[in-house]
mmCIF file of C-alpha atoms in Angstrom:
data_model
loop_
_atom_site.group_PDB
_atom_site.id
_atom_site.type_symbol
_atom_site.label_atom_id
_atom_site.label_comp_id
_atom_site.label_asym_id
_atom_site.label_seq_id
_atom_site.Cartn_x
_atom_site.Cartn_y
_atom_site.Cartn_z
ATOM 1 C CA MET A 297 -11.335 11.661 -24.415
ATOM 2 C CA ARG A 298 -13.025 10.497 -27.608
ATOM 3 C CA ILE A 299 -12.763 11.432 -31.203
ATOM 4 C CA SER A 300 -15.514 13.216 -32.645
ATOM 5 C CA SER A 301 -16.469 13.929 -36.311
ATOM 6 C CA ARG A 302 -15.967 17.668 -35.597
ATOM 7 C CA SER A 303 -12.123 16.778 -34.467
ATOM 8 C CA THR A 304 -9.627 18.038 -36.530
ATOM 9 C CA PRO A 305 -6.607 16.238 -37.801
ATOM 10 C CA PHE A 306 -4.268 17.637 -35.221
ATOM 11 C CA GLU A 307 -6.798 16.482 -32.267
ATOM 12 C CA ARG A 308 -7.073 12.843 -34.168
ATOM 13 C CA VAL A 309 -3.143 12.705 -33.689
ATOM 14 C CA GLU A 310 -3.181 13.508 -30.406
ATOM 15 C CA TYR A 311 -5.551 11.294 -29.434
ATOM 16 C CA VAL A 312 -3.943 8.424 -31.182
ATOM 17 C CA LEU A 313 -0.711 9.260 -29.501
ATOM 18 C CA ILE A 314 -1.873 9.286 -25.972
ATOM 19 C CA LEU A 315 -3.724 5.684 -26.432
ATOM 20 C CA SER A 316 -0.537 4.712 -28.066
ATOM 21 C CA VAL A 317 1.468 5.928 -24.748
ATOM 22 C CA LEU A 318 -0.943 4.416 -22.581
ATOM 23 C CA MET A 319 -1.217 1.018 -24.341
ATOM 24 C CA LEU A 320 2.461 0.856 -24.093
ATOM 25 C CA LEU A 321 2.508 1.680 -20.455
ATOM 26 C CA VAL A 322 0.143 -0.953 -19.906
ATOM 27 C CA VAL A 323 2.016 -3.360 -21.437
ATOM 28 C CA VAL A 324 5.134 -2.526 -19.920
ATOM 29 C CA THR A 325 3.738 -3.016 -16.532
ATOM 30 C CA LEU A 326 1.959 -6.257 -16.950
ATOM 31 C CA GLN A 327 4.292 -8.037 -18.938
ATOM 32 C CA PRO A 328 6.740 -8.448 -16.001
ATOM 33 C CA ILE A 329 3.830 -9.459 -13.719
ATOM 34 C CA LEU A 330 2.495 -12.099 -16.383
ATOM 35 C CA ASN A 331 5.989 -13.416 -16.677
ATOM 36 C CA LEU A 332 6.150 -13.944 -13.089
ATOM 37 C CA VAL A 333 2.881 -15.747 -13.091
ATOM 38 C CA ALA A 334 3.511 -17.890 -16.049
ATOM 39 C CA ILE A 335 6.898 -19.267 -14.480
ATOM 40 C CA SER A 336 5.290 -20.132 -11.208
ATOM 41 C CA PHE A 337 2.482 -21.947 -13.050
ATOM 42 C CA SER A 338 4.905 -23.847 -15.502
ATOM 43 C CA SER A 339 6.632 -27.372 -15.334
ATOM 44 C CA PRO A 340 9.723 -27.671 -13.439
ATOM 45 C CA ALA A 341 11.059 -29.291 -16.682
ATOM 46 C CA ASN A 342 10.590 -25.979 -18.695
ATOM 47 C CA VAL A 343 11.116 -23.031 -16.504
ATOM 48 C CA PRO A 344 14.779 -23.214 -16.939
ATOM 49 C CA GLY A 345 14.508 -22.614 -20.552
ATOM 50 C CA MET A 346 11.877 -19.391 -20.267
ATOM 51 C CA SER A 347 12.947 -15.976 -20.918
ATOM 52 C CA GLY A 348 11.848 -12.887 -19.374
ATOM 53 C CA LEU A 349 9.327 -12.415 -22.112
ATOM 54 C CA ALA A 350 7.366 -15.304 -21.864
ATOM 55 C CA ILE A 351 3.657 -14.806 -20.556
ATOM 56 C CA ILE A 352 2.068 -18.213 -21.303
ATOM 57 C CA PRO A 353 3.013 -21.030 -18.798
ATOM 58 C CA GLN A 354 5.200 -24.134 -20.773
ATOM 59 C CA GLY A 355 3.265 -26.922 -19.167
ATOM 60 C CA PHE A 356 0.933 -26.438 -16.340
ATOM 61 C CA SER A 357 2.008 -27.336 -12.835
ATOM 62 C CA LEU A 358 1.112 -26.434 -9.254
ATOM 63 C CA ASP A 359 3.933 -27.519 -7.379
ATOM 64 C CA VAL A 360 5.559 -24.059 -6.845
ATOM 65 C CA TRP A 361 2.176 -23.354 -5.286
ATOM 66 C CA LYS A 362 1.596 -26.554 -3.322
ATOM 67 C CA LEU A 363 5.270 -26.041 -1.751
ATOM 68 C CA LEU A 364 4.681 -22.072 -0.947
ATOM 69 C CA LEU A 365 1.106 -22.258 0.588
ATOM 70 C CA THR A 366 2.407 -25.058 2.649
ATOM 71 C CA ASN A 367 5.515 -23.617 4.071
ATOM 72 C CA GLU A 368 5.376 -22.608 7.924
ATOM 73 C CA ALA A 369 7.722 -19.431 7.306
ATOM 74 C CA VAL A 370 5.650 -18.196 4.404
ATOM 75 C CA LEU A 371 2.209 -18.435 5.799
ATOM 76 C CA ARG A 372 3.433 -17.184 9.224
ATOM 77 C CA GLY A 373 4.672 -14.419 6.927
ATOM 78 C CA PHE A 374 1.693 -13.658 5.171
ATOM 79 C CA GLY A 375 -0.226 -13.664 8.587
ATOM 80 C CA ASN A 376 2.079 -10.867 10.159
ATOM 81 C CA ALA A 377 2.027 -8.874 7.133
ATOM 82 C CA MET A 378 -1.751 -8.873 7.099
ATOM 83 C CA LEU A 379 -1.747 -8.228 10.740
ATOM 84 C CA ILE A 380 0.540 -5.303 10.086
ATOM 85 C CA THR A 381 -1.200 -3.914 7.292
ATOM 86 C CA VAL A 382 -4.779 -3.890 8.762
ATOM 87 C CA VAL A 383 -4.125 -2.116 12.216
ATOM 88 C CA GLY A 384 -1.492 -0.093 10.810
ATOM 89 C CA THR A 385 -3.575 1.565 8.067
ATOM 90 C CA VAL A 386 -6.859 1.465 10.583
ATOM 91 C CA ILE A 387 -4.206 3.542 13.031
ATOM 92 C CA ASN A 388 -3.024 5.781 10.115
ATOM 93 C CA VAL A 389 -6.497 6.421 8.546
ATOM 94 C CA VAL A 390 -8.472 7.193 11.581
ATOM 95 C CA PHE A 391 -5.317 9.434 13.184
ATOM 96 C CA THR A 392 -4.854 11.335 9.841
ATOM 97 C CA VAL A 393 -8.607 12.387 9.256
ATOM 98 C CA LEU A 394 -9.175 13.349 12.810
ATOM 99 C CA LEU A 395 -5.879 15.539 12.685
ATOM 100 C CA ALA A 396 -6.845 16.947 9.501
ATOM 101 C CA TRP A 397 -10.387 18.133 10.428
ATOM 102 C CA ALA A 398 -9.059 19.290 13.798
ATOM 103 C CA LEU A 399 -6.348 21.534 11.531
ATOM 104 C CA ALA A 400 -9.307 22.692 8.952
ATOM 105 C CA GLN A 401 -11.046 24.272 11.650
ATOM 106 C CA LYS A 402 -9.947 28.100 11.088
ATOM 107 C CA ARG A 403 -11.017 28.986 14.706
ATOM 108 C CA LEU A 404 -8.512 26.018 16.302
ATOM 109 C CA PRO A 405 -6.252 28.236 18.744
ATOM 110 C CA GLY A 406 -2.415 27.625 17.815
ATOM 111 C CA ARG A 407 -3.599 26.044 14.354
ATOM 112 C CA ARG A 408 -0.406 27.818 12.599
ATOM 113 C CA TRP A 409 1.818 26.372 14.981
ATOM 114 C CA LEU A 410 0.392 22.931 14.973
ATOM 115 C CA PHE A 411 0.638 23.294 10.727
ATOM 116 C CA MET A 412 4.307 24.389 11.148
ATOM 117 C CA PHE A 413 5.069 21.656 13.216
ATOM 118 C CA VAL A 414 3.546 18.802 10.576
ATOM 119 C CA LEU A 415 5.674 20.701 8.066
ATOM 120 C CA PHE A 416 8.689 20.400 10.098
ATOM 121 C CA THR A 417 8.419 16.545 9.954
ATOM 122 C CA ILE A 418 8.778 16.940 6.393
ATOM 123 C CA VAL A 419 11.893 18.737 6.038
ATOM 124 C CA PHE A 420 13.698 17.405 9.174
ATOM 125 C CA GLU A 421 12.880 13.404 9.373
ATOM 126 C CA PRO A 422 14.768 11.760 11.760
ATOM 127 C CA GLY A 423 17.326 8.932 10.947
ATOM 128 C CA ILE A 424 17.473 5.603 11.990
ATOM 129 C CA ILE A 425 19.599 6.108 14.984
ATOM 130 C CA PRO A 426 17.250 8.347 16.887
ATOM 131 C CA ASP A 427 14.489 6.343 15.618
ATOM 132 C CA PHE A 428 15.813 3.231 17.102
ATOM 133 C CA LEU A 429 16.872 4.958 20.280
ATOM 134 C CA VAL A 430 13.429 6.020 21.077
ATOM 135 C CA MET A 431 11.638 2.305 20.023
ATOM 136 C CA LYS A 432 14.266 0.939 22.879
ATOM 137 C CA LYS A 433 13.280 3.446 25.241
ATOM 138 C CA LEU A 434 9.539 2.700 24.820
ATOM 139 C CA GLY A 435 10.169 -0.619 25.141
ATOM 140 C CA LEU A 436 8.821 -1.657 21.753
ATOM 141 C CA LEU A 437 12.090 -3.325 20.244
ATOM 142 C CA ASN A 438 10.974 -7.204 18.719
ATOM 143 C CA SER A 439 7.054 -5.940 18.863
ATOM 144 C CA TYR A 440 4.704 -5.315 15.837
ATOM 145 C CA TRP A 441 3.968 -1.928 17.011
ATOM 146 C CA SER A 442 7.540 -1.003 16.198
ATOM 147 C CA VAL A 443 6.308 -1.334 12.763
ATOM 148 C CA ILE A 444 2.434 -0.441 12.842
ATOM 149 C CA LEU A 445 3.174 2.826 14.582
ATOM 150 C CA TYR A 446 5.839 4.198 12.530
ATOM 151 C CA ARG A 447 4.270 7.136 10.475
ATOM 152 C CA ALA A 448 0.949 7.018 12.156
ATOM 153 C CA ILE A 449 0.267 10.255 10.537
ATOM 154 C CA PHE A 450 2.100 10.832 7.007
ATOM 155 C CA ALA A 451 2.446 14.433 6.557
ATOM 156 C CA TRP A 452 1.874 14.589 2.965
ATOM 157 C CA TYR A 453 -1.430 12.559 3.476
ATOM 158 C CA LEU A 454 -2.264 15.016 6.219
ATOM 159 C CA ILE A 455 -2.109 18.275 4.002
ATOM 160 C CA ILE A 456 -4.171 16.575 1.369
ATOM 161 C CA LEU A 457 -7.352 15.978 3.700
ATOM 162 C CA VAL A 458 -6.520 19.410 5.194
ATOM 163 C CA ARG A 459 -6.532 21.111 1.964
ATOM 164 C CA LEU A 460 -9.848 18.946 1.126
ATOM 165 C CA PHE A 461 -11.744 19.905 3.974
ATOM 166 C CA GLU A 462 -10.810 23.465 4.227
ATOM 167 C CA GLU A 463 -12.649 23.591 0.472
ATOM 168 C CA ILE A 464 -15.746 21.826 1.721
ATOM 169 C CA PRO A 465 -18.761 24.569 1.602
ATOM 170 C CA GLU A 466 -19.726 26.075 4.507
ATOM 171 C CA GLU A 467 -23.239 25.568 3.662
ATOM 172 C CA LEU A 468 -23.050 22.090 4.638
ATOM 173 C CA LEU A 469 -21.389 22.847 7.721
ATOM 174 C CA GLU A 470 -23.928 25.141 9.133
ATOM 175 C CA ALA A 471 -26.917 23.076 7.895
ATOM 176 C CA ALA A 472 -25.567 19.795 10.309
ATOM 177 C CA GLU A 473 -24.872 22.629 13.138
ATOM 178 C CA LEU A 474 -28.140 23.936 12.576
ATOM 179 C CA ASP A 475 -29.628 20.032 12.880
ATOM 180 C CA GLY A 476 -27.907 20.070 16.217
ATOM 181 C CA ALA A 477 -25.148 17.720 15.041
ATOM 182 C CA ASN A 478 -21.722 17.719 17.357
ATOM 183 C CA PRO A 479 -18.297 18.121 15.353
ATOM 184 C CA PHE A 480 -17.858 14.003 15.451
ATOM 185 C CA GLN A 481 -21.299 13.701 14.091
ATOM 186 C CA THR A 482 -20.740 16.235 11.358
ATOM 187 C CA LEU A 483 -17.485 14.388 10.322
ATOM 188 C CA TRP A 484 -18.848 11.015 10.453
ATOM 189 C CA HIS A 485 -22.391 11.999 8.471
ATOM 190 C CA VAL A 486 -21.327 14.973 6.584
ATOM 191 C CA ILE A 487 -17.388 15.325 5.927
ATOM 192 C CA LEU A 488 -16.558 11.431 5.527
ATOM 193 C CA PRO A 489 -19.319 10.560 2.898
ATOM 194 C CA VAL A 490 -17.967 13.840 0.808
ATOM 195 C CA ALA A 491 -14.148 13.211 1.139
ATOM 196 C CA LYS A 492 -14.532 9.220 0.804
ATOM 197 C CA SER A 493 -12.543 9.561 -2.630
ATOM 198 C CA SER A 494 -9.822 11.396 -0.953
ATOM 199 C CA ILE A 495 -9.981 9.013 1.897
ATOM 200 C CA ALA A 496 -9.922 5.992 -0.395
ATOM 201 C CA MET A 497 -6.874 7.339 -1.862
ATOM 202 C CA ILE A 498 -4.795 7.813 1.058
ATOM 203 C CA THR A 499 -6.083 4.501 2.603
ATOM 204 C CA LEU A 500 -4.773 2.515 -0.411
ATOM 205 C CA PHE A 501 -1.178 4.607 -0.091
ATOM 206 C CA TYR A 502 -1.059 3.516 3.955
ATOM 207 C CA MET A 503 -1.604 0.010 2.786
ATOM 208 C CA VAL A 504 0.934 -0.030 0.155
ATOM 209 C CA LEU A 505 3.360 1.413 2.488
ATOM 210 C CA HIS A 506 2.538 -0.954 5.306
ATOM 211 C CA TRP A 507 2.356 -4.078 3.012
ATOM 212 C CA ASN A 508 6.246 -3.364 1.584
ATOM 213 C CA GLU A 509 7.834 -2.356 4.549
ATOM 214 C CA PHE A 510 10.844 -4.714 5.207
ATOM 215 C CA PHE A 511 13.516 -2.352 6.507
ATOM 216 C CA ARG A 512 12.179 -1.584 9.595
ATOM 217 C CA ALA A 513 10.664 -4.970 10.084
ATOM 218 C CA MET A 514 14.476 -6.241 9.677
ATOM 219 C CA VAL A 515 15.600 -3.868 12.047
ATOM 220 C CA TYR A 516 13.201 -4.143 15.138
ATOM 221 C CA LEU A 517 11.895 -7.666 14.659
ATOM 222 C CA ASN A 518 14.563 -9.837 15.907
ATOM 223 C CA ASP A 519 12.265 -12.688 16.265
ATOM 224 C CA PRO A 520 11.939 -14.742 12.722
ATOM 225 C CA ASP A 521 8.280 -15.649 13.613
ATOM 226 C CA LYS A 522 7.450 -12.386 13.727
ATOM 227 C CA TRP A 523 8.748 -11.422 10.140
ATOM 228 C CA PRO A 524 6.168 -10.215 7.652
ATOM 229 C CA LEU A 525 5.964 -11.639 4.103
ATOM 230 C CA GLN A 526 8.401 -9.111 2.752
ATOM 231 C CA VAL A 527 11.185 -10.020 4.913
ATOM 232 C CA VAL A 528 10.552 -13.708 4.046
ATOM 233 C CA LEU A 529 10.648 -12.635 0.811
ATOM 234 C CA ARG A 530 13.904 -10.847 0.838
ATOM 235 C CA GLN A 531 15.832 -13.570 2.747
ATOM 236 C CA PHE A 532 14.679 -16.084 0.199
ATOM 237 C CA VAL A 533 15.267 -14.047 -2.695
ATOM 238 C CA VAL A 534 18.642 -12.059 -1.852
ATOM 239 C CA GLU A 535 20.006 -15.379 -0.489
ATOM 240 C CA GLY A 536 18.540 -17.945 -2.756
ATOM 241 C CA ASP A 537 18.228 -20.352 0.133
ATOM 242 C CA LYS A 538 16.018 -22.972 -1.884
ATOM 243 C CA LEU A 539 16.726 -25.572 1.135
ATOM 244 C CA SER A 540 14.740 -23.278 3.540
ATOM 245 C CA MET A 541 11.717 -23.889 1.166
ATOM 246 C CA VAL A 542 11.815 -27.409 0.101
ATOM 247 C CA GLY A 543 13.005 -28.551 3.703
ATOM 248 C CA VAL A 544 16.222 -30.965 4.262
ATOM 249 C CA GLU A 545 13.938 -34.176 3.873
ATOM 250 C CA SER A 546 12.747 -33.079 0.571
ATOM 251 C CA MET A 547 15.964 -32.452 -0.483
ATOM 252 C CA SER A 548 17.785 -35.622 0.456
ATOM 253 C CA ASN A 549 15.157 -37.801 -0.907
ATOM 254 C CA TYR A 550 15.036 -36.048 -3.693
ATOM 255 C CA THR A 551 11.107 -35.723 -4.190
ATOM 256 C CA GLU A 552 9.094 -33.364 -6.460
ATOM 257 C CA ALA A 553 9.460 -30.441 -4.248
ATOM 258 C CA SER A 554 13.422 -31.157 -4.567
ATOM 259 C CA GLN A 555 13.088 -30.770 -8.633
ATOM 260 C CA ILE A 556 11.548 -27.327 -8.401
ATOM 261 C CA SER A 557 13.462 -24.425 -9.912
ATOM 262 C CA ILE A 558 14.750 -21.808 -7.627
ATOM 263 C CA LYS A 559 13.673 -19.492 -10.210
ATOM 264 C CA ALA A 560 10.070 -20.830 -10.305
ATOM 265 C CA LEU A 561 10.084 -20.811 -6.199
ATOM 266 C CA LYS A 562 11.058 -16.484 -6.611
ATOM 267 C CA ALA A 563 8.799 -16.158 -9.117
ATOM 268 C CA GLY A 564 5.944 -17.736 -7.002
ATOM 269 C CA MET A 565 7.252 -15.843 -3.915
ATOM 270 C CA ILE A 566 7.231 -12.429 -5.787
ATOM 271 C CA THR A 567 3.674 -13.219 -7.264
ATOM 272 C CA LEU A 568 2.193 -14.110 -3.842
ATOM 273 C CA THR A 569 3.299 -11.068 -2.177
ATOM 274 C CA ILE A 570 2.072 -8.592 -5.082
ATOM 275 C CA ALA A 571 -1.211 -10.571 -5.375
ATOM 276 C CA PRO A 572 -3.195 -8.856 -2.364
ATOM 277 C CA LEU A 573 -2.453 -5.292 -3.395
ATOM 278 C CA ILE A 574 -3.625 -6.177 -6.992
ATOM 279 C CA ALA A 575 -6.562 -7.715 -5.516
ATOM 280 C CA ILE A 576 -7.721 -4.991 -3.116
ATOM 281 C CA TYR A 577 -6.910 -2.393 -5.948
ATOM 282 C CA PRO A 578 -10.302 -2.748 -7.623
ATOM 283 C CA ILE A 579 -12.102 -2.517 -4.453
ATOM 284 C CA ILE A 580 -10.369 0.664 -3.422
ATOM 285 C CA LEU A 581 -10.779 2.101 -6.906
ATOM 286 C CA ARG A 582 -14.781 2.138 -7.219
ATOM 287 C CA PHE A 583 -14.200 5.093 -4.595
ATOM 288 C CA PHE A 584 -12.132 6.769 -6.899
ATOM 289 C CA THR A 585 -15.605 8.586 -8.566
ATOM 290 C CA LYS A 586 -15.571 11.919 -9.941
ATOM 291 C CA GLY A 587 -17.589 14.811 -8.817
ATOM 292 C CA THR A 588 -18.355 13.707 -5.454
ATOM 293 C CA MET A 589 -19.183 17.204 -4.652
ATOM 294 C CA SER A 590 -21.707 17.487 -7.292
ATOM 295 C CA GLY A 591 -24.877 17.675 -5.754
ATOM 296 C CA ALA A 592 -23.830 18.277 -2.417
ATOM 297 C CA VAL A 593 -25.155 21.879 -1.993
ATOM 298 C CA LYS A 594 -28.225 22.983 -3.897
ATOM 299 C CA GLY A 595 -27.977 26.438 -4.808
#
């Protein structure tokens, strides 16, 4: 949206209002994150006096990050979170794409009934008790699979892909069929390149879903060594247990680590948990391109 020389006064006012609202949303979104980063990099002596509006570190220090990046529970939690997120997202995307491609075929027998079953899972989602009993019956308690396999296919994302696949021009499918491509070759070489922006979108959503998961991990993972980073974060932030981060020896000997404010530790932990998503977002964003269908079919 740009202001041209032919724009009316109303259009110019509308442009300024939209731009002002967007800028306000950017500030409101970034300010808390910048505040956490500033606190985590500030000198321990200056952290207690920092307000929630500060975005510039007061006295540069890496003590918080040295402590977090050498803490076994944090490193183990980060590795567990990466494992759950990567494996879970791959399973989610593969299964969702395959089922969506199957449901998009109008010649599929029982297609309507299968679609009704998908909608049924949206309206009638099982509670935690039936879910727990199923996991126990399958022997998945205290296993990574109890968290990874949760919602292997998310119904809303499935419906989005089904509708997208249904709108793909028949000419593309017919051309692939005339070239001798089987259904899987058609999916891989024709459909996925056309639908890459939508697949990138649901990939990002699945990643966020798995990375932020902590409730199921708390319920099903009894071994602290298997806890993802979000559970470690919750245990530390909610309970405020500085001793678990600093260590008994450091606290008793009054080392530099013992002087770190718990406020700074919480800020560093929260920053560490959101940093991977912020880093991966620009990579996914490049797939969100306009006009993915343009030029696919020449008239």
